[in-house]
Structure formats: C-alpha cells, structure tokens
Amino acid sequence: MIGLIGAMSVEVEALMAKLDDRKETKIGMDTFVSGRLFGKDAVLSVCGPGKINAALCAQSMILHFKPEWVLNLGVAGAGETGVSIGDMVVATAAVQHDVDTSPIGDPVGMVSKINLIEIPCDEALRVKLVKAASAVEGVKVHEGVIATGDQFIHDGGVRSRINGLFRAKAVEMEGGAVAQACYMHGVPCGVLRSISDQADGHSDMDYPTFTSLAAAHSQRVVELLLSE
Ligand code: ADE
C-alpha cells in the first residue's frame, strides 16, 4: 500500500479518477479512498490546507493503512528566482519555516521533540520521483529543501527571508507536516511540488491561472512513478 496526500482536491482528483476498486474510509474529518492505482494498492486523501490538517491526515493514514511510503504532492510557490512557474521541485528535506523558538536559544526552524530543522525525505523515493518528473515534457526539475508554514507566501521579502534561512526552492503549507508525521512513525516520505506562483507578490494572477496545470503535472509524475 502506498499513501498519497494532497491539500486540495485539484491536487489529487486526476489520480482519484484513475483509482479502481475504490473503498472509502472516514477517520475523524478525513476521508481516505483506497483501491488500485496503476496496478498498485494505494490510498489517497485530501487533507485540507495547513500543517495541522496535513499532520493529522498523515498520522491517521499511517496508523490505519500502514503505507510503505507516503507522498505529499501538489502545488507550491517558488522559493527563489531560479525556480519558475511550471517547474517541479522534489524535496531532499522539508523544513517548517514558521517554527521559531530562537528567543530561548534554538536555531530558527528547529522542531522540538524531533530536534531537527530539516526533516529528511526518503532518498530512494526521491531518486524515483526525479526520474519520473524528468520524463514530463517541458518541465524543469529541481531538488532541494521545501519550506512549509501556515501562510500563503505572497511577498518578496518574506520569500527571501525563508530562502535565506533554509535555501528553500519551494514554499507551501503541508510538506513539512507530512514529513514530520512520517518521521515520527518511521515511514519513508516524499514531497513533490509543481510551481503555481512566484510567491513574491509581483503577479497576482499566477496562482489561480497556473494551479490546475501545475497540479496536473505532479499527478502525471505519480502515474509515471507507479507505472514503471
Ligand atoms: N501553495 C501554492 N503557492 C503557495 C504559496 N505562494 N505559499 C504557500 N503555499 C502555496
């Protein structure tokens, strides 16, 4: 069984449509749809935006379905100028840019209890994701840190601060939470994002215009990954 989590339905609906022998399971306010996806056992869920929604969904998925790995997929804002709308970012690690206990001596971004800034993503899964993403025509693939926080980033100054602290290639709102839940349960994790906007406040129309296209790209990568 493999687990796939998107924050919004546009980020998983193309995969949901391809799921055979579907079965729905509700846990709290999360709905999990399991079945066969491109010949593999899979469970999909739309967790809703933000870190707590994502962590709760990932934990329920892990405990109930025992997936061999969990992938968080969807769209993200660009984390730096070298990353453009339509590009894809595969995470080497995820950080939580809004965690800050620096006034009591911790480095910015250090997540207490697991005591990590960078929550690692599974290397074998990352290599396969990069290979699959590179097969999508016209898409540039980056590997690096993905930064998560409970904010939609829409300001060049905020974006540069996050990039300066963490070298983030993409900013989004769930990957670091899914990665933390996976880390705490010893489950391999991947984060795959397709860039929908520049996150710098310069082009107000980026996000609505490019979200469906970007979401389609990351779902195509999962199709290639599972069909290999
Ligand atoms: N998801 C897509 N674009 C985003 C942004 N600019 N900030 C946070 N999450 C996002």
Coordinates of C-alpha atoms and ligand atoms in Angstrom, one line a residue:
M1 CA 0.0 0.0 0.0
I2 CA 1.3 3.5 -0.8
G3 CA -0.2 6.7 0.5
L4 CA -0.8 9.9 -1.4
I5 CA -1.9 13.2 0.2
G6 CA -2.8 16.5 -1.4
A7 CA -4.1 19.5 0.3
M8 CA -6.8 20.4 -2.2
S9 CA -8.9 18.2 -4.4
V10 CA -7.4 19.7 -7.6
E11 CA -4.1 18.2 -6.4
V12 CA -5.3 14.6 -6.4
E13 CA -8.5 14.5 -8.5
A14 CA -6.9 13.1 -11.6
L15 CA -5.4 10.3 -9.6
M16 CA -8.7 9.7 -7.7
A17 CA -10.4 9.3 -11.1
K18 CA -7.9 6.5 -12.0
L19 CA -8.4 4.6 -8.8
D20 CA -10.1 1.1 -9.3
D21 CA -11.9 -1.0 -6.7
R22 CA -12.5 2.1 -4.6
K23 CA -13.4 2.0 -0.9
E24 CA -14.0 5.0 1.3
T25 CA -12.9 5.1 4.9
K26 CA -13.6 8.1 7.2
I27 CA -11.4 8.8 10.2
G28 CA -12.5 11.9 12.1
M29 CA -12.9 14.6 9.4
D30 CA -10.6 12.9 6.9
T31 CA -11.8 10.7 4.0
F32 CA -9.4 8.1 2.7
V33 CA -10.1 6.5 -0.7
S34 CA -8.2 3.2 -1.2
G35 CA -8.0 0.9 -4.2
R36 CA -5.8 0.0 -7.1
L37 CA -3.9 2.8 -8.8
F38 CA -1.9 1.9 -12.0
G39 CA -1.7 -1.7 -10.7
K40 CA -0.6 -0.8 -7.1
D41 CA -2.5 -0.7 -3.8
A42 CA -2.9 2.9 -2.9
V43 CA -4.8 5.2 -0.5
L44 CA -5.5 8.9 -1.3
S45 CA -6.7 11.7 0.8
V46 CA -7.4 15.4 0.5
C47 CA -6.1 16.7 3.8
G48 CA -7.1 20.4 3.6
P49 CA -4.5 23.3 3.7
G50 CA -2.1 23.8 6.5
K51 CA 0.2 21.9 8.8
I52 CA -2.2 20.5 11.4
N53 CA -4.7 19.3 8.8
A54 CA -1.8 17.6 7.0
A55 CA -0.2 16.0 10.1
L56 CA -3.5 14.6 11.3
C57 CA -4.3 13.2 8.0
A58 CA -0.8 11.7 7.6
Q59 CA -0.9 10.1 11.0
S60 CA -4.4 8.6 10.5
M61 CA -3.3 7.2 7.1
I62 CA -0.1 5.7 8.6
L63 CA -1.9 4.1 11.6
H64 CA -4.9 2.8 9.6
F65 CA -3.4 1.8 6.3
K66 CA 0.2 1.2 7.2
P67 CA 1.6 2.5 3.8
E68 CA 5.1 1.6 2.8
W69 CA 5.7 5.2 1.9
V70 CA 3.7 8.4 1.9
L71 CA 3.9 11.1 -0.8
N72 CA 2.7 14.6 -0.3
L73 CA 2.0 16.1 -3.8
G74 CA 0.6 19.3 -5.2
V75 CA 1.4 22.9 -6.0
A76 CA 3.8 25.4 -4.3
G77 CA 5.1 28.9 -4.6
A78 CA 8.7 29.3 -6.0
G79 CA 11.3 29.6 -3.2
E80 CA 13.8 31.6 -5.3
T81 CA 14.3 33.3 -8.6
G82 CA 15.9 30.3 -10.3
V83 CA 12.6 28.4 -9.9
S84 CA 9.8 29.3 -12.2
I85 CA 6.1 28.6 -12.7
G86 CA 5.7 25.2 -14.2
D87 CA 8.9 23.8 -12.8
M88 CA 8.8 20.9 -10.3
V89 CA 10.6 20.6 -7.0
V90 CA 11.4 17.2 -5.4
A91 CA 12.3 17.6 -1.7
T92 CA 15.5 16.4 -0.3
A93 CA 14.2 17.5 3.0
A94 CA 11.3 19.6 4.4
V95 CA 11.5 22.5 6.9
Q96 CA 8.8 24.3 8.9
H97 CA 9.7 28.0 8.3
D98 CA 7.2 29.2 10.9
V99 CA 8.6 27.3 13.8
D100 CA 10.7 29.7 15.9
T101 CA 11.9 29.2 19.5
S102 CA 15.0 31.2 18.9
P103 CA 14.3 33.6 21.9
I104 CA 15.1 30.6 24.1
G105 CA 18.2 29.6 22.3
D106 CA 17.2 27.3 19.5
P107 CA 18.0 27.8 15.9
V108 CA 15.1 29.2 13.8
G109 CA 13.1 26.3 12.4
M110 CA 14.2 23.7 14.9
V111 CA 11.2 21.4 15.5
S112 CA 11.4 20.4 19.2
K113 CA 10.9 16.7 20.2
I114 CA 12.4 15.5 16.9
N115 CA 15.1 18.2 17.3
L116 CA 15.5 18.7 13.5
I117 CA 15.4 21.7 11.2
E118 CA 15.5 19.7 8.0
I119 CA 13.2 16.7 8.2
P120 CA 14.7 14.2 5.7
C121 CA 12.8 12.8 2.7
D122 CA 13.4 9.2 1.6
E123 CA 16.3 9.1 -0.8
A124 CA 15.2 6.1 -2.9
L125 CA 11.8 7.6 -3.4
R126 CA 13.3 11.0 -4.2
V127 CA 15.5 9.4 -6.9
K128 CA 12.5 7.7 -8.5
L129 CA 10.4 10.9 -8.3
V130 CA 13.2 12.9 -10.0
K131 CA 13.4 10.3 -12.8
A132 CA 9.6 10.3 -13.3
A133 CA 9.4 14.1 -13.2
S134 CA 12.2 14.4 -15.7
A135 CA 10.1 12.4 -18.1
V136 CA 7.4 15.0 -18.2
E137 CA 8.0 17.0 -21.3
G138 CA 9.0 20.7 -20.9
V139 CA 9.3 20.6 -17.2
K140 CA 12.5 21.6 -15.3
V141 CA 13.1 19.6 -12.2
H142 CA 14.8 20.9 -9.1
E143 CA 15.9 19.0 -6.0
G144 CA 16.2 20.8 -2.7
V145 CA 14.5 21.9 0.5
I146 CA 10.8 22.6 0.5
A147 CA 9.6 25.1 3.2
T148 CA 6.3 24.6 4.9
G149 CA 4.3 27.0 7.1
D150 CA 0.8 28.1 7.9
Q151 CA 0.9 31.0 5.5
F152 CA 0.3 31.6 1.8
I153 CA 3.6 33.4 0.8
H154 CA 2.9 36.4 -1.4
D155 CA 5.6 38.8 -0.6
G156 CA 9.2 39.1 -1.9
G157 CA 10.6 40.0 1.5
V158 CA 9.0 37.0 3.2
R159 CA 10.1 34.7 0.5
S160 CA 13.7 35.9 0.7
R161 CA 13.8 35.5 4.4
I162 CA 12.7 31.9 4.1
N163 CA 15.2 31.3 1.3
G164 CA 18.0 33.0 3.3
L165 CA 17.3 30.8 6.3
F166 CA 16.6 27.5 4.7
R167 CA 17.7 27.7 1.0
A168 CA 14.1 26.7 0.1
K169 CA 13.3 26.0 -3.5
A170 CA 9.6 26.0 -2.9
V171 CA 7.1 27.3 -0.3
E172 CA 3.9 25.5 0.6
M173 CA 1.7 24.6 3.6
E174 CA 1.8 20.8 4.2
G175 CA 5.0 19.0 3.2
G176 CA 6.9 19.7 6.5
A177 CA 3.9 18.4 8.5
V178 CA 3.5 15.2 6.5
A179 CA 7.3 14.7 6.7
Q180 CA 7.2 15.1 10.5
A181 CA 4.3 12.7 10.9
C182 CA 6.2 10.1 8.7
Y183 CA 9.4 10.7 10.6
M184 CA 7.8 10.2 13.9
H185 CA 6.3 6.8 12.7
G186 CA 9.4 5.7 10.8
V187 CA 7.6 5.8 7.4
P188 CA 9.5 6.9 4.3
C189 CA 8.2 10.1 2.9
G190 CA 8.4 12.1 -0.3
V191 CA 7.3 15.7 -1.2
L192 CA 6.7 16.6 -4.8
R193 CA 5.6 20.1 -5.8
S194 CA 4.8 21.8 -9.0
I195 CA 5.2 25.6 -9.1
S196 CA 2.0 27.5 -9.4
D197 CA 3.2 31.0 -8.5
Q198 CA 6.2 33.1 -7.7
A199 CA 5.2 33.8 -4.1
D200 CA 6.7 37.3 -4.4
G201 CA 3.6 39.4 -4.8
H202 CA 4.5 40.5 -8.3
S203 CA 2.0 38.6 -10.3
D204 CA -1.4 38.5 -8.5
M205 CA -2.9 36.2 -11.1
D206 CA -0.3 33.4 -11.1
Y207 CA -1.9 31.2 -8.5
P208 CA -5.5 30.8 -10.0
T209 CA -4.1 30.7 -13.5
F210 CA -1.5 28.0 -13.0
T211 CA -2.8 25.9 -10.2
S212 CA -4.6 23.3 -12.4
L213 CA -1.7 23.0 -14.8
A214 CA 0.8 22.6 -12.0
A215 CA -1.5 20.1 -10.2
A216 CA -1.8 18.1 -13.4
H217 CA 2.0 17.8 -13.7
S218 CA 2.6 16.4 -10.3
Q219 CA -0.2 13.8 -10.8
R220 CA 1.4 12.8 -14.1
V221 CA 4.6 12.2 -12.2
V222 CA 2.8 9.8 -9.8
E223 CA 1.3 8.0 -12.8
L224 CA 4.8 7.6 -14.3
L225 CA 6.3 6.5 -10.9
L226 CA 3.7 3.9 -10.3
S227 CA 3.6 2.6 -13.8
E228 CA 7.3 2.0 -14.0
Ligands
ADE1 N1 0.9 26.8 -2.4 C1 0.9 27.3 -3.7 N2 1.5 28.5 -3.7 C2 1.8 28.8 -2.4 C3 2.4 30.0 -1.8 N3 2.8 31.0 -2.5 N4 2.6 29.9 -0.5 C4 2.2 28.9 0.3 N5 1.6 27.8 -0.3 C5 1.4 27.8 -1.6

